[in-house]
PDB file of C-alpha atoms and ligand atoms in Angstrom:
ATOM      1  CA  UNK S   1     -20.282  85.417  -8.013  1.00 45.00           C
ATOM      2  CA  UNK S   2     -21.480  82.761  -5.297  1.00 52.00           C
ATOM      3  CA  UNK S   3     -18.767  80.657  -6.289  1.00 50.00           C
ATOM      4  CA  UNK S   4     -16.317  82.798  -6.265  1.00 58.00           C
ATOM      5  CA  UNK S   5     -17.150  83.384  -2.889  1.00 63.00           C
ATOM      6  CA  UNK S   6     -17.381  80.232  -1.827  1.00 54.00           C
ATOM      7  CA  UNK S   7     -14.046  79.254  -3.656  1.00 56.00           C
ATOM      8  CA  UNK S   8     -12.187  82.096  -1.821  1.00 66.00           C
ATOM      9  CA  UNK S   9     -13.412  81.429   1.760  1.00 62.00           C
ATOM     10  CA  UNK S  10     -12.819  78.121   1.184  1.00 59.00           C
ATOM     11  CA  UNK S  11      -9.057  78.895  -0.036  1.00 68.00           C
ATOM     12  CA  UNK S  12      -9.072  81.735   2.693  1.00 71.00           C
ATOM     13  CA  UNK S  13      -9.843  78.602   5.417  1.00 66.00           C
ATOM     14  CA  UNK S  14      -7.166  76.524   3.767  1.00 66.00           C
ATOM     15  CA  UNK S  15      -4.491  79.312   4.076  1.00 74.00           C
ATOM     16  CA  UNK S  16      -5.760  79.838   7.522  1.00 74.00           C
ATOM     17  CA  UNK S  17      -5.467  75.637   8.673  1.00 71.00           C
ATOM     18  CA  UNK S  18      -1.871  75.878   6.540  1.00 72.00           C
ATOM     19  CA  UNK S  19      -0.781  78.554   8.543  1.00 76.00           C
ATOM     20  CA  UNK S  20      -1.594  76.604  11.665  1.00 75.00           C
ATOM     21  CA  UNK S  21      -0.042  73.442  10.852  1.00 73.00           C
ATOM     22  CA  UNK S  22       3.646  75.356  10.208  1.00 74.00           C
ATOM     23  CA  UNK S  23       3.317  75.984  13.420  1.00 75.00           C
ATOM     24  CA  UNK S  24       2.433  72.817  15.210  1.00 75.00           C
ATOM     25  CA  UNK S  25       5.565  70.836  16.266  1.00 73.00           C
ATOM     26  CA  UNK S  26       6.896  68.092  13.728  1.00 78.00           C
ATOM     27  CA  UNK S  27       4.503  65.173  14.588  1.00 79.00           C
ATOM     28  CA  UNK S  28       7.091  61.948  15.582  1.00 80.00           C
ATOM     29  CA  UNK S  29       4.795  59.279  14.800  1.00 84.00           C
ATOM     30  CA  UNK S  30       5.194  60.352  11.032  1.00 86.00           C
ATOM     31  CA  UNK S  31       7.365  59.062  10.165  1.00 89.00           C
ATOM     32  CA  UNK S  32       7.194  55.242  11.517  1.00 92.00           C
ATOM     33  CA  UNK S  33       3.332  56.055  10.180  1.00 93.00           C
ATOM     34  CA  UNK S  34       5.371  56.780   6.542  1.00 94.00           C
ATOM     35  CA  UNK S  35       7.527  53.254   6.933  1.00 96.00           C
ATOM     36  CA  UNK S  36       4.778  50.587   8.273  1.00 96.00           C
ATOM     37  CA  UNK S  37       2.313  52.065   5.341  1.00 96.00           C
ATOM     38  CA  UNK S  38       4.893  51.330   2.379  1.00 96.00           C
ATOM     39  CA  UNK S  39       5.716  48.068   4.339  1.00 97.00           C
ATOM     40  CA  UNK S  40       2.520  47.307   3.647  1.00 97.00           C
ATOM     41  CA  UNK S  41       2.343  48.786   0.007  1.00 97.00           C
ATOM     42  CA  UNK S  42       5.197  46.202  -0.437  1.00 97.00           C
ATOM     43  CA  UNK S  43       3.751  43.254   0.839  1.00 97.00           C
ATOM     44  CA  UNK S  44       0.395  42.825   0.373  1.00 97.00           C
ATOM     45  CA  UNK S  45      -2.009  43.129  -2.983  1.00 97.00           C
ATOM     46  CA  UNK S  46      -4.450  46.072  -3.027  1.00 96.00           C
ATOM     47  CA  UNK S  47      -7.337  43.130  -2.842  1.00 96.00           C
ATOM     48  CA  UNK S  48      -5.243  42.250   0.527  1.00 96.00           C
ATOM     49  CA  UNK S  49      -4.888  45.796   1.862  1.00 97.00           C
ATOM     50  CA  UNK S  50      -8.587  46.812   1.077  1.00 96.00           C
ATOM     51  CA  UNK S  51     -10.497  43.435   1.978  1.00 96.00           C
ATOM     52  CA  UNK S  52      -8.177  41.878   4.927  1.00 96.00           C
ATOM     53  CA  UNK S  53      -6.793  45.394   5.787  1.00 96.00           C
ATOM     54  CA  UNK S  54     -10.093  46.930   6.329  1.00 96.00           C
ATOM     55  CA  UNK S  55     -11.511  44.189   8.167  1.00 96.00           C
ATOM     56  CA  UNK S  56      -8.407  43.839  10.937  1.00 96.00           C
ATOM     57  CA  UNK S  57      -8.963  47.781  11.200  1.00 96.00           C
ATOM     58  CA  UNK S  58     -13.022  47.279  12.106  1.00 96.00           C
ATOM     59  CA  UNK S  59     -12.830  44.574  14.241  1.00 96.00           C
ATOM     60  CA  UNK S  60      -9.068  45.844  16.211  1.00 96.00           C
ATOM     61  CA  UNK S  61     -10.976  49.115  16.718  1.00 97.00           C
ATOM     62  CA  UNK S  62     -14.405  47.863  17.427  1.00 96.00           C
ATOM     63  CA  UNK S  63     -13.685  45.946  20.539  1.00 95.00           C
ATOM     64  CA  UNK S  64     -10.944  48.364  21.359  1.00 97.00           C
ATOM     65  CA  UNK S  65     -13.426  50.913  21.792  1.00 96.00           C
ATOM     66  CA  UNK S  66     -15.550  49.159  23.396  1.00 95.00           C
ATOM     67  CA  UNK S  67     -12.894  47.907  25.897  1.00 95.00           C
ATOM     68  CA  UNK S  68     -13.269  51.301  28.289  1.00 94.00           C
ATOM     69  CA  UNK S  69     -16.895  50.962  28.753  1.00 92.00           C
ATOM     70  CA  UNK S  70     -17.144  47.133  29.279  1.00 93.00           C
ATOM     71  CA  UNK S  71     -14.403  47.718  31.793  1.00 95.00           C
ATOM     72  CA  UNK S  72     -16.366  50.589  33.560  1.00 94.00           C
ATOM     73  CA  UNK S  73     -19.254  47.708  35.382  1.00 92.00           C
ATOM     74  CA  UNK S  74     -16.269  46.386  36.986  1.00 94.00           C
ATOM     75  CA  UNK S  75     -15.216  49.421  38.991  1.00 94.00           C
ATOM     76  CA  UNK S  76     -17.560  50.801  41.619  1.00 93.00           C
ATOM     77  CA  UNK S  77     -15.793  54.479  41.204  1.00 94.00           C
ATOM     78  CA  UNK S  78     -17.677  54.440  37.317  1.00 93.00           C
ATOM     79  CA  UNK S  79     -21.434  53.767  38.653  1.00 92.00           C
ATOM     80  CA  UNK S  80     -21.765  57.664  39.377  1.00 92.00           C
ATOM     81  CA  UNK S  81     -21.316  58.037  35.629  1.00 95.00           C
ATOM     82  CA  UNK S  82     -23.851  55.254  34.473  1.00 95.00           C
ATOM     83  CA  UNK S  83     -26.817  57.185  32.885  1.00 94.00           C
ATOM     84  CA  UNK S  84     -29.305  54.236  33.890  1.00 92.00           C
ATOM     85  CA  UNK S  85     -28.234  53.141  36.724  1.00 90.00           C
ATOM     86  CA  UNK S  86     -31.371  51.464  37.664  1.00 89.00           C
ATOM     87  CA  UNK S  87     -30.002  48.927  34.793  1.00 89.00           C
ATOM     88  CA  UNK S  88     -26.949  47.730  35.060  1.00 85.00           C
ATOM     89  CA  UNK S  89     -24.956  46.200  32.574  1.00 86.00           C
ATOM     90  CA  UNK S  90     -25.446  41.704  32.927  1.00 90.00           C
ATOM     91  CA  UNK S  91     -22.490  39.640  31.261  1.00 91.00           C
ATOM     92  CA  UNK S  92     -25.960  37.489  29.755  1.00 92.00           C
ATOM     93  CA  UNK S  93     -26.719  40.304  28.051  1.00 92.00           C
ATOM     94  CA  UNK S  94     -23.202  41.086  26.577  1.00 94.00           C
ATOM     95  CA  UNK S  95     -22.534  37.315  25.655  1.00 95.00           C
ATOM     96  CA  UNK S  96     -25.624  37.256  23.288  1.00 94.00           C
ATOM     97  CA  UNK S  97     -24.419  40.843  21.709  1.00 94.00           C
ATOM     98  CA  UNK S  98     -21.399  39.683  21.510  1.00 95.00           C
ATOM     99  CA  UNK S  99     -22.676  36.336  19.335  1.00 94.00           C
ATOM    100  CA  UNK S 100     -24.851  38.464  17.285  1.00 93.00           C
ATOM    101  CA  UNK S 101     -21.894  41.113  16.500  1.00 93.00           C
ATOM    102  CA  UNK S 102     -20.071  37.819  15.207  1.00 94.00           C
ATOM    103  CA  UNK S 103     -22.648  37.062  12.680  1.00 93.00           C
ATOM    104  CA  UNK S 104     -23.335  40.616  11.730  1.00 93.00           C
ATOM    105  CA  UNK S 105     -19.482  41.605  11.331  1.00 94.00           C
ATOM    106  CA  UNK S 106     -18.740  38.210   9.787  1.00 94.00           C
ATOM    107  CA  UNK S 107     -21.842  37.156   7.604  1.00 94.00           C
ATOM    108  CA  UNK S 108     -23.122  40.703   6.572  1.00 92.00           C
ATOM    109  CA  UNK S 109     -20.528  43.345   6.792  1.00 92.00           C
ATOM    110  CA  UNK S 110     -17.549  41.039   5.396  1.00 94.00           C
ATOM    111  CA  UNK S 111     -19.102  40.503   2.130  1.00 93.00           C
ATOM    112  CA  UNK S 112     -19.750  44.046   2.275  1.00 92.00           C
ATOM    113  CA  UNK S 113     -15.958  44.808   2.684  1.00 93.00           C
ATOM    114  CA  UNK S 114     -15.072  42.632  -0.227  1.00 93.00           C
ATOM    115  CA  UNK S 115     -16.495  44.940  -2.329  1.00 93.00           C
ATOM    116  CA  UNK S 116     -13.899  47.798  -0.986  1.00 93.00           C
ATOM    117  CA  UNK S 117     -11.448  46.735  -3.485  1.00 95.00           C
ATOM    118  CA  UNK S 118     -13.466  47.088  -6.954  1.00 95.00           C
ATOM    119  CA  UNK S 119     -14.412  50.497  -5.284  1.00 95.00           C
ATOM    120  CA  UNK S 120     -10.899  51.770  -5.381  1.00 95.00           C
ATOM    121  CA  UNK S 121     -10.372  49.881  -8.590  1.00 96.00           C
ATOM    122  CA  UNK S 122     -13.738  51.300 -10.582  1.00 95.00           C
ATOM    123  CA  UNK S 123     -12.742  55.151  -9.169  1.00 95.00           C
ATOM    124  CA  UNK S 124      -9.139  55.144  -9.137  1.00 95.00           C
ATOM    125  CA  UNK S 125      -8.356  55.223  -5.571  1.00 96.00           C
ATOM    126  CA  UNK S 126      -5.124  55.669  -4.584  1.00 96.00           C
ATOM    127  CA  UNK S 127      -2.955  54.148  -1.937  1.00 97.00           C
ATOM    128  CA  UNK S 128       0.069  55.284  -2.185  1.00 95.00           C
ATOM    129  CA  UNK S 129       2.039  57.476   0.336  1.00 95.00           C
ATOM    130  CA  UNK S 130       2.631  60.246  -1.970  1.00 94.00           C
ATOM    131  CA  UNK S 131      -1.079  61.053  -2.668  1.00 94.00           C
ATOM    132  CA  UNK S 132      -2.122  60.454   1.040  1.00 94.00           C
ATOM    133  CA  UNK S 133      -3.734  63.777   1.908  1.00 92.00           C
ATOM    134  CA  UNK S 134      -3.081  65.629   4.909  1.00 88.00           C
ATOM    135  CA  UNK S 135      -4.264  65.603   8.112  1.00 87.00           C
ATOM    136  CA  UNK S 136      -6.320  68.474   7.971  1.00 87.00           C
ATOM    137  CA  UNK S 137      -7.978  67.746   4.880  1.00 90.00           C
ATOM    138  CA  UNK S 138      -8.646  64.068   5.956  1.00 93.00           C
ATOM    139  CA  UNK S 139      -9.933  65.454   8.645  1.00 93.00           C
ATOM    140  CA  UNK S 140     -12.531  68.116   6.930  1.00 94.00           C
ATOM    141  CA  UNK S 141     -13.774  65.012   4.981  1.00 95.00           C
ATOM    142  CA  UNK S 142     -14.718  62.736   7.915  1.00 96.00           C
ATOM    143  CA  UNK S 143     -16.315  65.617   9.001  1.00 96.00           C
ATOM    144  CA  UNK S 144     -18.241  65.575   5.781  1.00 96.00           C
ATOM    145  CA  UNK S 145     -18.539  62.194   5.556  1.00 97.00           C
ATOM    146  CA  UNK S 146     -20.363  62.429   9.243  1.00 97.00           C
ATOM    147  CA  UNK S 147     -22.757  64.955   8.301  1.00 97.00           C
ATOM    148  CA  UNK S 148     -24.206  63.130   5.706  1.00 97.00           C
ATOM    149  CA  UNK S 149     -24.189  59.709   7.670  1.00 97.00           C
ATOM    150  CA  UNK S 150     -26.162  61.753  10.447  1.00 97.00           C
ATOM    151  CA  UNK S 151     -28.820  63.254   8.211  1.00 97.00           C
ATOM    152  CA  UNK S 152     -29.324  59.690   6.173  1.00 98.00           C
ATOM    153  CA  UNK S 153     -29.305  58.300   9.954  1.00 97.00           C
ATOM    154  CA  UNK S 154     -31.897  60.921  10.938  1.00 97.00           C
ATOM    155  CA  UNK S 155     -34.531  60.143   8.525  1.00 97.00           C
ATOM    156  CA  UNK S 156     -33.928  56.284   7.685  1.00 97.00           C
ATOM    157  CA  UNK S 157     -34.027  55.589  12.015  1.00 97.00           C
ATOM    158  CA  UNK S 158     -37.203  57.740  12.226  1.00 97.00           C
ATOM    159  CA  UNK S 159     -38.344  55.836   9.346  1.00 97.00           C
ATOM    160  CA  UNK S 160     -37.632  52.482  11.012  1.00 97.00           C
ATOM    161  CA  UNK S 161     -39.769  53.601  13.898  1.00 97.00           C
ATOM    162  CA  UNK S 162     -42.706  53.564  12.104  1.00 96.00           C
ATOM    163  CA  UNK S 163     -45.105  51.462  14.034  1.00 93.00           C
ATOM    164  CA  UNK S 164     -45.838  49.544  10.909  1.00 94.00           C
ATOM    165  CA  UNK S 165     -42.685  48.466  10.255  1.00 95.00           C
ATOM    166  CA  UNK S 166     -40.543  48.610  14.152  1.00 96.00           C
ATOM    167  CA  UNK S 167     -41.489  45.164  15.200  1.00 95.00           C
ATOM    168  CA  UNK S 168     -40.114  43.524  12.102  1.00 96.00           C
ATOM    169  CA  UNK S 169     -36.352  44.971  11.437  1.00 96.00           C
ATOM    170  CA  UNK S 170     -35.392  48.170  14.302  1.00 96.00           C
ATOM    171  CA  UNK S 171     -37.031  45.927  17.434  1.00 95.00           C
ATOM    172  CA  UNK S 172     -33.552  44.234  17.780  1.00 95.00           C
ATOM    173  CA  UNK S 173     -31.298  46.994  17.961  1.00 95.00           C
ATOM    174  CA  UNK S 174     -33.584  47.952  21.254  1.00 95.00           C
ATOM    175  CA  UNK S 175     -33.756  44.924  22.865  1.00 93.00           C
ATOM    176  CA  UNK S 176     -31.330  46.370  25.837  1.00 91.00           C
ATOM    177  CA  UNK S 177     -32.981  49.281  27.321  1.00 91.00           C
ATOM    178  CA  UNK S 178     -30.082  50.301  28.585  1.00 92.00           C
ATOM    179  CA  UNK S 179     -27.351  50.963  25.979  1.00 93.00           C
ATOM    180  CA  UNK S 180     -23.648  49.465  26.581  1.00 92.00           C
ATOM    181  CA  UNK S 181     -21.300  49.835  24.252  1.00 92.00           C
ATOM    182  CA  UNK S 182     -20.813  47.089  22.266  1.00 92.00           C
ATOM    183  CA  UNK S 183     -24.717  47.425  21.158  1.00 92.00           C
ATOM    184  CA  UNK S 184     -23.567  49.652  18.967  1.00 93.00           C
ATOM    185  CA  UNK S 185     -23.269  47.693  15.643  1.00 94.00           C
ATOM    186  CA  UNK S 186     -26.158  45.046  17.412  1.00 94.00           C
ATOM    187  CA  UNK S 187     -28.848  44.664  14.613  1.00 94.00           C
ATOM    188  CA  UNK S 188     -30.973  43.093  12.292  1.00 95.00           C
ATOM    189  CA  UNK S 189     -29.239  42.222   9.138  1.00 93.00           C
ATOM    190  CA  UNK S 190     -31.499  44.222   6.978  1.00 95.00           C
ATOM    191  CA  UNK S 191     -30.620  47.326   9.533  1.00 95.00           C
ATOM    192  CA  UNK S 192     -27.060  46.825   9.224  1.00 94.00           C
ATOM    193  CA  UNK S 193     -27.671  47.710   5.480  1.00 94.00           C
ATOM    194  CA  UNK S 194     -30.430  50.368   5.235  1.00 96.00           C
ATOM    195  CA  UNK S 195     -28.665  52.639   7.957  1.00 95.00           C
ATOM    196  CA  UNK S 196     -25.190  51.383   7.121  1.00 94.00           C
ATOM    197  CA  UNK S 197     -25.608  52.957   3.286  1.00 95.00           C
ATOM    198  CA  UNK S 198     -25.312  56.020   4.904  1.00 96.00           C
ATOM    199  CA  UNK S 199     -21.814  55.741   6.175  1.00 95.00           C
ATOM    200  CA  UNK S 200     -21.145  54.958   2.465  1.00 95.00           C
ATOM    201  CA  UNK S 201     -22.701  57.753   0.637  1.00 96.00           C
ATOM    202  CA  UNK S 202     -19.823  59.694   1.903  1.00 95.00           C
ATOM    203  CA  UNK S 203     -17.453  57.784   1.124  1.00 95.00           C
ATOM    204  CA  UNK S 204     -18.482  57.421  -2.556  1.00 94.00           C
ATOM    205  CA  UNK S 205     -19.033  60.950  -2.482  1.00 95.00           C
ATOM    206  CA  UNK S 206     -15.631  62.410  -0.949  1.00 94.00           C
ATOM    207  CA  UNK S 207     -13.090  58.790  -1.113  1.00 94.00           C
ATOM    208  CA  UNK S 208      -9.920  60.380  -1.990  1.00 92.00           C
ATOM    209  CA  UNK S 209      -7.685  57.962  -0.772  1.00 95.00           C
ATOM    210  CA  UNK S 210      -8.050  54.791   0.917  1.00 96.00           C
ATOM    211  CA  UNK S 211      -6.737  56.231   3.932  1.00 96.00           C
ATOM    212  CA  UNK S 212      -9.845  57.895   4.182  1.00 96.00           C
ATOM    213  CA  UNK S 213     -11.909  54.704   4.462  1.00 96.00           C
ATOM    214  CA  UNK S 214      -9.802  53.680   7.508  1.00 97.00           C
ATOM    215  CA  UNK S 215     -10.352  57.688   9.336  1.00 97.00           C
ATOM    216  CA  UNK S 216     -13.969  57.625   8.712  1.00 97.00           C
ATOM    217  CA  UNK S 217     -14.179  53.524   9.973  1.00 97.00           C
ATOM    218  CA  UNK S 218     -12.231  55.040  13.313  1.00 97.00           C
ATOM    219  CA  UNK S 219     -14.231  58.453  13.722  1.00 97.00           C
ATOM    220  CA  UNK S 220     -17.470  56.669  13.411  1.00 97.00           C
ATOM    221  CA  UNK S 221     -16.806  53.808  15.406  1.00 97.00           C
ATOM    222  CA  UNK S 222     -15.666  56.284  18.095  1.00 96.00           C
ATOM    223  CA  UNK S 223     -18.621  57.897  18.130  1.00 96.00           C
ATOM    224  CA  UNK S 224     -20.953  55.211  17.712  1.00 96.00           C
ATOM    225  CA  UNK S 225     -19.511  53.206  20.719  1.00 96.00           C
ATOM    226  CA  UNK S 226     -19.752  56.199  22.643  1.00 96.00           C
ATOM    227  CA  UNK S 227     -22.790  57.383  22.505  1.00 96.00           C
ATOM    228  CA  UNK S 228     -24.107  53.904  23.160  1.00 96.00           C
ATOM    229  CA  UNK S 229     -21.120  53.680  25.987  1.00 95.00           C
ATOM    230  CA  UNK S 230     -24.719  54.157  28.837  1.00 94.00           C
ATOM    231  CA  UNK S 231     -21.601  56.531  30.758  1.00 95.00           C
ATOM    232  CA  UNK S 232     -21.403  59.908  30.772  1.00 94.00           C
ATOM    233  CA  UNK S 233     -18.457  60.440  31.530  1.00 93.00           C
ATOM    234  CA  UNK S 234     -17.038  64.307  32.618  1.00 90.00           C
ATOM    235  CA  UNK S 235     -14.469  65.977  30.091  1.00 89.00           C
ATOM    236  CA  UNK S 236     -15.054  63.235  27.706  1.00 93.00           C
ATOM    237  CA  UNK S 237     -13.356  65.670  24.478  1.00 94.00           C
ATOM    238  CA  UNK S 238     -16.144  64.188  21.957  1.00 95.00           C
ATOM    239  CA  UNK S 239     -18.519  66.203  23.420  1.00 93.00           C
ATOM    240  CA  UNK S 240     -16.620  69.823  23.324  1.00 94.00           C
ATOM    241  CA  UNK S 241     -17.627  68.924  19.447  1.00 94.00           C
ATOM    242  CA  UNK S 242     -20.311  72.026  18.290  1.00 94.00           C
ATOM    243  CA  UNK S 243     -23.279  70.624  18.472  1.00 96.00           C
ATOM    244  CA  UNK S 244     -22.184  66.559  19.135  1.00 96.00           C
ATOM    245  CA  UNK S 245     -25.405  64.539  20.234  1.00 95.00           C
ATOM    246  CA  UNK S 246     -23.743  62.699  23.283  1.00 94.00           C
ATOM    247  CA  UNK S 247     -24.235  59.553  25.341  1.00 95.00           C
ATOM    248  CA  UNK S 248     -27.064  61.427  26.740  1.00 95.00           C
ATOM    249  CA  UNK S 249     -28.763  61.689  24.074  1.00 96.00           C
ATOM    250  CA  UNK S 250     -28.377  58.336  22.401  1.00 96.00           C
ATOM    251  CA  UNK S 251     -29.468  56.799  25.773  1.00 95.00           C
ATOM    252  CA  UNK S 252     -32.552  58.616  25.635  1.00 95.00           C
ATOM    253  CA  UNK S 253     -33.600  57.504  22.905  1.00 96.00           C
ATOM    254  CA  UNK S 254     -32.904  53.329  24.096  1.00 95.00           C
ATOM    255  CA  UNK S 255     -34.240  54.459  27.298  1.00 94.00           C
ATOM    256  CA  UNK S 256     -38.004  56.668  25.836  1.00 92.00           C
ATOM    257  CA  UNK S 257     -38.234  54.368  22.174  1.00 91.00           C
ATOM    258  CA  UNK S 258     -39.212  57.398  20.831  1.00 92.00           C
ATOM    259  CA  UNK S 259     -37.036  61.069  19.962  1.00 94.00           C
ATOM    260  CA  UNK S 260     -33.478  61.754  19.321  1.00 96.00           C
ATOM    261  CA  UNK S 261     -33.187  59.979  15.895  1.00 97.00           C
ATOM    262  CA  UNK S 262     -30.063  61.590  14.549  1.00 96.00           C
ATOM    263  CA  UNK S 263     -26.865  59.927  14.850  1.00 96.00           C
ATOM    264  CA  UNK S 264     -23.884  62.424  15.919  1.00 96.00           C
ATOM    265  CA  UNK S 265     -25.557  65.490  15.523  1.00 96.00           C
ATOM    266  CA  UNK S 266     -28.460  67.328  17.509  1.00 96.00           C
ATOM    267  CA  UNK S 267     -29.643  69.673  14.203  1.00 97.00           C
ATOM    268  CA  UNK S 268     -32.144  67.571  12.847  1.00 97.00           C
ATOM    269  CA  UNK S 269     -34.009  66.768  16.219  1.00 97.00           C
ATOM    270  CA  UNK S 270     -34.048  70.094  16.766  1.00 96.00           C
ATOM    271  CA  UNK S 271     -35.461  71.486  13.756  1.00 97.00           C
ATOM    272  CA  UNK S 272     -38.020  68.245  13.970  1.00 97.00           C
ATOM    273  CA  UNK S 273     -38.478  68.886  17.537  1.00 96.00           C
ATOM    274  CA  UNK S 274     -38.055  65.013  18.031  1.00 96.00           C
ATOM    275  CA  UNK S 275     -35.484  65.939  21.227  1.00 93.00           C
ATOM    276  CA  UNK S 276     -38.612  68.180  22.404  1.00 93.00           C
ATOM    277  CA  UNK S 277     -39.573  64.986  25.062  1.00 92.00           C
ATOM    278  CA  UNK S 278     -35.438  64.628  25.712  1.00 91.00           C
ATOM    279  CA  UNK S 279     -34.830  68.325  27.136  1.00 92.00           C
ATOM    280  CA  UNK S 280     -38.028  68.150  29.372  1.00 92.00           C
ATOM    281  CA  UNK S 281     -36.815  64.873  31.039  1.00 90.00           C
ATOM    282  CA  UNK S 282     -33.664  66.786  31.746  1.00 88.00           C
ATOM    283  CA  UNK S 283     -35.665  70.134  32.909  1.00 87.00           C
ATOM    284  CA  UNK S 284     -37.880  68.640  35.387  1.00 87.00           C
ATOM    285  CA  UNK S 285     -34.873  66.062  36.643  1.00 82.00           C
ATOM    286  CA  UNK S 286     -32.614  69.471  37.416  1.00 80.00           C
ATOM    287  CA  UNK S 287     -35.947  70.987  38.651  1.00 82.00           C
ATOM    288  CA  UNK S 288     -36.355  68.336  41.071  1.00 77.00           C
ATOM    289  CA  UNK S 289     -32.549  68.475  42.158  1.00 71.00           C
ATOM    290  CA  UNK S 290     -33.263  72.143  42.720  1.00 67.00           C
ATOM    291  CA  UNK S 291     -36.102  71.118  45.019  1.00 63.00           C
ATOM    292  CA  UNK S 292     -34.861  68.754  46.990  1.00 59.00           C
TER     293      UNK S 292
HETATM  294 ZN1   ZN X   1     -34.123  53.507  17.398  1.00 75.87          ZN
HETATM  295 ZN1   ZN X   2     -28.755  52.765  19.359  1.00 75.87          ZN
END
């Protein structure tokens, strides 16, 4: 009986996102999309696509997005929207992230990404244009994929704080007190791998279609670099997201050491009460305003 249920609201939802898409304009980029993807069927080897592919995706999108924010310390109008602006941003600092993101994308997540192709090999993974799924359902599955990254990110992070165990692998990914955004992927090796399982448990879990690999790379890359962007910037879309964590919240959490574990989410803090010390920082700063 529950799964019938669950089976009809979940065709019921389906019906309802179909009947919404036959009504969206034709999208134009489709079909250049549809050309440059078989282009690339027809010239380069799976091994190519999923190795070389994936990395020119991470790194193209990586600085990309982390472009805006590094931009941002260069234009007095943006200091309004700095979060700590009693630390600004120092080139120093960004030159010895930026040497350290090197090693870490080159030394530890490249062999990593070399073992994207026997993945789509050992579970049938399929490239092809025909089986690419839609948007919508692509979609729904990054959104999957990010709610079990978050609640792996939750515990594993809180974990990692541990007194016993901080100083030797999570100490380096707070070294700048203020977050910018290329901190982001700025870690210790051994980091890099306990919280980055978590962005593959999804994708072992709900990998479809390589295509999928590439959405979830981009959605969590978005959010990661944003919520270490140290900006808070007004009608930033990400966070009209139901219940998205924020830049505020992330750079909290640099900021205190302690509180706000989770990754894109604000559930798990809140049933843990870990954002408990977050939410009073912001009460008695808007009390203060009030008072002044
Ligand atoms: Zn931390
Ligand atoms: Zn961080």
């Amino acid at each position: 009986m529950a799964t019938n249920e669950s089976v009809g609201i979940f065709s019921s939802a389906s019906l309802a996102v179909e009947y919404v898409d036959s009504l969206l304009p034709e999208n134009p980029l489709q079909e250049p999309f549809k050309n440059a993807w078989n282009y690339m069927l027809n010239n380069y080897t799976k091994f190519q696509i999923a190795t070389w592919g994936s990395l020119i995706v991470h790194e193209a999108l990586y600085f990309l997005f982390c472009l805006p924010g590094f931009l941002f310390q260069f234009i007095p109008y943006m200091r309004k929207y700095k979060i700590q602006k009693d630390k600004p941003e120092t080139l120093e600092n960004q030159w010895k992230c930026f040497k350290v993101l090197l090693f870490n994308h080159f030394c530890i997540q490249l062999p990593l990404i070399c073992g994207t192709y026997y993945f789509t090999e050992y579970f049938n993974i399929p490239y092809d244009w025909e089986r690419m799924p839609r948007w919508c359902m692509l979609l729904a599955r990054c959104f999957g994929c990010a709610v079990i990254e978050d609640t792996w990110h939750y515990f594993l992070h809180r974990l990692l704080h541990h007194k016993r165990i901080y100083k030797y692998i999570h100490k380096i990914h707070h070294e700048f007190q203020a977050p910018f955004g290329m901190e982001a992927e700025y870690a210790h090796p051994l980091e890099t791998l306990i919280l980055g399982t978590g962005f593959f448990i999804g994708i072992v879990l709900l990998c479809d279609h390589v295509i999928l690999l590439w959405a979830w790379v981009t959605i969590r890359l978005i959010e990661t670099i944003d919520v270490h962007s140290g900006y808070d910037i007004p009608l930033n879309p990400l966070n009209l997201i139901p219940f998205y964590a924020g830049s505020r919240h992330h750079d909290f959490h640099h900021m205190n050491f302690v509180g706000n574990y989770a990754s894109t989410f604000t559930w798990w803090d809140r049933i843990f009460g870990t954002d408990s010390q977050f939410h009073a920082y912001y009460e008695k700063k808007k009390m203060g305003k009030k008072t002044e």
